[in-house]
Coordinates of C-alpha atoms in Angstrom, one line a residue:
X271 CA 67.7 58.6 122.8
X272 CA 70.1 58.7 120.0
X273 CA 73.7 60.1 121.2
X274 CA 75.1 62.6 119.8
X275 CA 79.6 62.0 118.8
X276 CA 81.5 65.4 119.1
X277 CA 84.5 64.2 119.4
X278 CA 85.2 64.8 115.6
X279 CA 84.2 68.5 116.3
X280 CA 87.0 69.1 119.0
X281 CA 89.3 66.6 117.3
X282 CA 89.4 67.9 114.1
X283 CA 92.1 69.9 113.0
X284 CA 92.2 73.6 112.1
X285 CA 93.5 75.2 109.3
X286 CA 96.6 77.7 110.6
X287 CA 95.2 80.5 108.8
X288 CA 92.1 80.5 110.8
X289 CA 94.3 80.9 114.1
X290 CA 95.5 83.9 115.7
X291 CA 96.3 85.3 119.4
X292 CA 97.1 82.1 121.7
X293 CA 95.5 79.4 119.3
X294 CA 97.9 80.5 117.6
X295 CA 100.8 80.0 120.2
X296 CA 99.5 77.0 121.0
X297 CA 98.9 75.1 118.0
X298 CA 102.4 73.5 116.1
X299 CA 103.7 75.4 113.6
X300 CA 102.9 74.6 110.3
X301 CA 105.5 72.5 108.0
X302 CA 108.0 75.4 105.8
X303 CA 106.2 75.7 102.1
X304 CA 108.5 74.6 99.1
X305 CA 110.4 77.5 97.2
X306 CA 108.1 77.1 94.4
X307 CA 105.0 78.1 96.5
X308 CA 107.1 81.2 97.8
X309 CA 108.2 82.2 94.4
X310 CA 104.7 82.4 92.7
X311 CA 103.4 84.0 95.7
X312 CA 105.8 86.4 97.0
X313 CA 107.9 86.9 93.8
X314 CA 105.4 86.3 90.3
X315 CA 103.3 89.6 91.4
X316 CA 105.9 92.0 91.8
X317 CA 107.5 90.9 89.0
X318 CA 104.9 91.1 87.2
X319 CA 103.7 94.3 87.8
X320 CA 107.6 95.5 87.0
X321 CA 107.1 94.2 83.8
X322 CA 103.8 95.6 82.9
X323 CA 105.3 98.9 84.2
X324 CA 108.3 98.6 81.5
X325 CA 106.1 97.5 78.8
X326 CA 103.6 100.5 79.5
X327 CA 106.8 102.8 79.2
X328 CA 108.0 101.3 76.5
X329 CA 104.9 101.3 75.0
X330 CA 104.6 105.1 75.2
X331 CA 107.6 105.4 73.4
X332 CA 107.0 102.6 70.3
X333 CA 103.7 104.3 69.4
X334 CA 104.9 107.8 69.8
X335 CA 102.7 108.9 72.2
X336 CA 105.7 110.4 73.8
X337 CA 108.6 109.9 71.2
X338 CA 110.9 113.2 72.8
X339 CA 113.6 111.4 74.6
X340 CA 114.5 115.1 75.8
X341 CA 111.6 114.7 78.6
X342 CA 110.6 110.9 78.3
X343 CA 113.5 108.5 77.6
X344 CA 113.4 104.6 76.7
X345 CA 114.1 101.9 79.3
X346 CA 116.9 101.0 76.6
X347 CA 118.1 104.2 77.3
X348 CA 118.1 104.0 81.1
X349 CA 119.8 100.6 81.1
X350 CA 122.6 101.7 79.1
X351 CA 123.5 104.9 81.4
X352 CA 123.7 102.4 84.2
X353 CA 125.0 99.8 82.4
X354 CA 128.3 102.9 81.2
X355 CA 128.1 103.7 85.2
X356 CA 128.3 100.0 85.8
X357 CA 131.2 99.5 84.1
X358 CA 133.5 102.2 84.8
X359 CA 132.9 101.2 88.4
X360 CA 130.7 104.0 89.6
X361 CA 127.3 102.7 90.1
X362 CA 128.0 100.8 93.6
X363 CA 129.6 104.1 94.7
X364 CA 126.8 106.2 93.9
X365 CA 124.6 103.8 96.1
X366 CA 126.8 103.1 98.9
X367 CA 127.8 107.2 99.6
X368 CA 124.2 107.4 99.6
X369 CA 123.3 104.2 101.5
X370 CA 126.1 104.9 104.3
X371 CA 124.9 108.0 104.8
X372 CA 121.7 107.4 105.1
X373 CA 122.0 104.3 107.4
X374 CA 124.4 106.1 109.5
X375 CA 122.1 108.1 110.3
X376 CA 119.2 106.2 110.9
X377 CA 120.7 104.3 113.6
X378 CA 121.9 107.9 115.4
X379 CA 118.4 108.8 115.0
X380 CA 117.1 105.8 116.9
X381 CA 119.5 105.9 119.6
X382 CA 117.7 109.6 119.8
X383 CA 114.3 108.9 119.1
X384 CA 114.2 105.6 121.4
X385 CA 115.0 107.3 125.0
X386 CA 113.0 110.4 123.6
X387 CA 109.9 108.5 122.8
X388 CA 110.2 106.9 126.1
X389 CA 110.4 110.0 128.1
X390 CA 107.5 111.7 126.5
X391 CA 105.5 108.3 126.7
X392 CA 106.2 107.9 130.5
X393 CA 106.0 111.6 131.7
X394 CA 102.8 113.7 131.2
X395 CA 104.7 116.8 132.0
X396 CA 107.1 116.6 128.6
X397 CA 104.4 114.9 126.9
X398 CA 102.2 117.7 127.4
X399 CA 105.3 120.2 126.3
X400 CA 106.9 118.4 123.5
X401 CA 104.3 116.2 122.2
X402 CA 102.7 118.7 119.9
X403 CA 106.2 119.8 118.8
X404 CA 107.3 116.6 117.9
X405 CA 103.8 116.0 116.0
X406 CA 104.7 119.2 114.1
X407 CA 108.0 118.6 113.1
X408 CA 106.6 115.0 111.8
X409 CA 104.9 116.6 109.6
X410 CA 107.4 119.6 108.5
X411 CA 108.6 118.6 105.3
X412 CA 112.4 117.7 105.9
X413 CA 113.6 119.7 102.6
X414 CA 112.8 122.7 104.8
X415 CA 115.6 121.9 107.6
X416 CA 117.9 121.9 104.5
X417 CA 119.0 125.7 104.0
X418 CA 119.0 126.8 107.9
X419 CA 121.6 123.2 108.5
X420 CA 124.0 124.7 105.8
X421 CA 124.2 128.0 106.9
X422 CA 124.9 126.7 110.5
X423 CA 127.1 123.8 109.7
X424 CA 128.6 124.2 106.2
X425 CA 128.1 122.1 103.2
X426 CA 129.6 118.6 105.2
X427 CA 128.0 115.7 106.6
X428 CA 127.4 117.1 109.2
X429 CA 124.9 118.7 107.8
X430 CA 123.6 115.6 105.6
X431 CA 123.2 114.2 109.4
X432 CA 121.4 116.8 110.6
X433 CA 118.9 117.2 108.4
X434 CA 118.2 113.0 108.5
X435 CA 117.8 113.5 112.1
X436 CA 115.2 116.1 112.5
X437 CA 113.5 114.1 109.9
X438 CA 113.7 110.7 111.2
X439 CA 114.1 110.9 114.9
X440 CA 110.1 112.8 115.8
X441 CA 108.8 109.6 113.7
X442 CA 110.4 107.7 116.1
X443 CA 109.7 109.0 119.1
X444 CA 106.1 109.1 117.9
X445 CA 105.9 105.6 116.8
X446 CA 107.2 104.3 120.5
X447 CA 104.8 106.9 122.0
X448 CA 102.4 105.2 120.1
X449 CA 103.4 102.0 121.3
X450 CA 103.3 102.3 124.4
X451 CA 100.0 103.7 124.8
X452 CA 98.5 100.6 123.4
X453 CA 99.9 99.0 126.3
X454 CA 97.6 96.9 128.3
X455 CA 97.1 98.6 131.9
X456 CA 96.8 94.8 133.2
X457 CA 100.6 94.0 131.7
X458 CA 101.9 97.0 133.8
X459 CA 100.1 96.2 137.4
X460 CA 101.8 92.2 136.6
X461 CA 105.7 93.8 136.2
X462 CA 104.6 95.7 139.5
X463 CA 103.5 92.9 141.0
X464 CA 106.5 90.5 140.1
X465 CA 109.2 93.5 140.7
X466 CA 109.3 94.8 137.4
X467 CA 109.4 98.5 138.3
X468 CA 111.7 101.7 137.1
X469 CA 114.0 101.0 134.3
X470 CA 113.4 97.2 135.1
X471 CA 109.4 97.5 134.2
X472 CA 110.9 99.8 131.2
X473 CA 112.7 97.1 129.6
X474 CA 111.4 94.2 130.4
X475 CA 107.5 95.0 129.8
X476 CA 107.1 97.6 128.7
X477 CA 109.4 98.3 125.8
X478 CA 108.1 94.2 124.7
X479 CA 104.3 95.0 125.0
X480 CA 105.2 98.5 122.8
X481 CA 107.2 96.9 119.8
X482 CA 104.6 96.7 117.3
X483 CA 104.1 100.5 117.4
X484 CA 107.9 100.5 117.7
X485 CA 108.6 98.6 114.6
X486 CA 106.0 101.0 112.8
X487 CA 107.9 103.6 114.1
X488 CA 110.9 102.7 113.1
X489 CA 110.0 102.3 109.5
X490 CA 108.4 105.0 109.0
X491 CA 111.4 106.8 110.1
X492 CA 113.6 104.9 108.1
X493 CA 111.3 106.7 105.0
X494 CA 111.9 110.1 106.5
X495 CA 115.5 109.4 106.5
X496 CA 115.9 108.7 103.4
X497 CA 113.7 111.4 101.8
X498 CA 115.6 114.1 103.9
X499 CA 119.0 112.6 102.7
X500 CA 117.7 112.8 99.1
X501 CA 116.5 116.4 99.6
X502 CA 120.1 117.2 101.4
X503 CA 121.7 115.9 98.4
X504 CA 119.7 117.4 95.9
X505 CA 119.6 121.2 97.4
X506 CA 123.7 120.7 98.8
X507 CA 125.1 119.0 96.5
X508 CA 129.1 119.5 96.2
X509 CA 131.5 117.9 94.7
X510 CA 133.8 117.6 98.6
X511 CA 130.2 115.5 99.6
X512 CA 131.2 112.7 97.3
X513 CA 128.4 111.8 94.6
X514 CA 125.3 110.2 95.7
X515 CA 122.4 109.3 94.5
X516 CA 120.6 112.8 95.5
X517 CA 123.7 114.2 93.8
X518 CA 123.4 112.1 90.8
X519 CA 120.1 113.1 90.1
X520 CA 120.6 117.1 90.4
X521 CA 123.5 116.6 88.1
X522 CA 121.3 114.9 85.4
X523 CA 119.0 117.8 86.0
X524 CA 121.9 120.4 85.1
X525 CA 123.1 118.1 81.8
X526 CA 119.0 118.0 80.4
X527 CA 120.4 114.6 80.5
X528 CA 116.7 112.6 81.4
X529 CA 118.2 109.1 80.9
X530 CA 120.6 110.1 83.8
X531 CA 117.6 111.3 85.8
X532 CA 115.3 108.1 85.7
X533 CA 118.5 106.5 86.3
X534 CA 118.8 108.2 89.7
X535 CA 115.4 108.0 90.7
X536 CA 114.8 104.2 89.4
X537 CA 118.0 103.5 92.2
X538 CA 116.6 105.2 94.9
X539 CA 113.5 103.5 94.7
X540 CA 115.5 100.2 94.4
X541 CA 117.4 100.8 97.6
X542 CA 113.9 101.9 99.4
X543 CA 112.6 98.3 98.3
X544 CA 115.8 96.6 99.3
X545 CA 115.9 98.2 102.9
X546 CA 112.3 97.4 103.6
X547 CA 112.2 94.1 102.1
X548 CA 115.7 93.0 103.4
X549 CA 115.5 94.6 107.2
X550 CA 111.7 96.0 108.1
X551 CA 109.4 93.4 106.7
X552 CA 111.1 90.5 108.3
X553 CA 111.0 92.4 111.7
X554 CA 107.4 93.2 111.4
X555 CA 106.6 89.8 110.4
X556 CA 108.7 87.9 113.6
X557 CA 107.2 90.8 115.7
X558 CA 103.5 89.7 114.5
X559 CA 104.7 85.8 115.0
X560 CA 106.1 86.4 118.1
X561 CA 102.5 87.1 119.2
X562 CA 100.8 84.7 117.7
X563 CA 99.4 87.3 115.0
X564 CA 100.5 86.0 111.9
X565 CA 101.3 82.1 112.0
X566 CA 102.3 82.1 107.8
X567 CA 102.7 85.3 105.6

């Protein structure tokens, strides 16, 4: 009888997109693409779509489809408000009072949200008592919290912090909560069995096994964040606040001044692309790695 070779079955190798989970873990990483390769993959498409974006709304304006520059300005337009703001030195500031602000308090709301999220994960009693309430205040619009924190704490940032917290820290707390019920019930009877019990099991497996709800947690509460900070600075604004970008916008709203408003919003949508492709991406993507769920993205 004929034999049959399989060696070049099990010798042969695999391509790294094919593995995940511990293949994954196991097999060598593969060799860093050129820049080139990264470029027209991760940079071309956006780019591209930015530019069909501009030529659409430019577009609308050369063929006088909507020719008032009253409701619709140019890009032209756009670019040489910020490019004035630029040079008399303003622009940066307008980002960072708004950027400092809102990064401030992110990180008070995690140092909130994280212990919360923990204690409502880990105890039925306050899960069953403040679970639904941090549900429904996930889902309260955070422009709402605006009027009741400046009648209770004045037009300060105290307030501006107030209002970012009740936005960002139930998302949070929700997303650990999240977390950690997707951990494995065979992950928690190992850290019992080596030790790994109390505050010890807490940080050492199951705060690990939780991250990837965590991360999601954490940037969806980084957008609540900044969208209550934008609303504070719209609805507050004054002039003891310092001028952000929420400010800048209201302010363009009082002139009628619309090149002043797309300048506003086209920044904070900037600074929402920087933040998640500068600090969440790369977390979410070492997260996945870490676990053998993404070997090249």
């Amino acid at each position: 009888m004929a034999s049959t070779d399989t060696s070049a079955d099990t010798s042969a190798p695999r391509d790294g997109n094919d593995l995940a989970g511990l293949d994954a873990l196991e097999t060598p990483q593969p060799i860093r693409r050129p820049f080139t390769h990264t470029l027209k993959e991760k940079v071309a498409p956006p780019a591209l779509a930015i530019a069909l974006v501009l030529a659409l709304w430019q577009g609308l304006i050369s063929f006088h489809i909507a020719d008032d520059p009253g409701k619709l300005p140019s890009p032209g337009a756009v670019w040489d408000v910020a490019h004035q703001a630029w040079l008399e030195g303003e622009l940066l500031g307008y980002i960072w009072t708004s950027v400092s602000r809102g990064l401030s308090g992110f990180l008070l709301a995690l140092l909130l949200g994280t212990p919360l999220g923990l204690l409502v994960a880990r105890l039925t009693f306050l899960r069953a008592a403040i679970g639904p309430i941090l549900s429904g205040l996930q889902s309260l619009p955070s422009v709402a919290w605006v009027p009741p924190a400046v009648i209770w704490l004045g037009l300060n940032n105290s307030m501006m912090y107030a209002v970012i917290l009740l936005g960002a820290v139930p998302s949070i707390a929700n997303g650990l909560v999240s977390g950690v019920d997707q951990v494995p019930p065979l992950f928690l009877r190992a850290g019992r069995t080596m030790g790994a019990t109390g505050l010890r099991g807490t940080w050492h497996v199951v705060l690990p096994a939780a991250l990837p709800g965590y991360v999601a947690g954490l940037k969806q509460g980084w957008a609540f964040a900044w969208r209550s900070l934008m609303a504070a600075e719209i609805i507050a604004s004054f002039p003891d606040l310092g001028l952000g970008l929420g400010q800048l916008l209201e302010n363009g709203r009082n002139a009628s001044d619309m090149a002043m408003v797309f300048e506003a919003i086209l920044l904070i949508l900037l600074v929402g692309i920087a933040i998640d492709l500068l600090v969440f991406s790369p977390l979410e993507r070492w997260v996945l790695r870490s676990r053998g769920l993404l070997v090249r993205r």
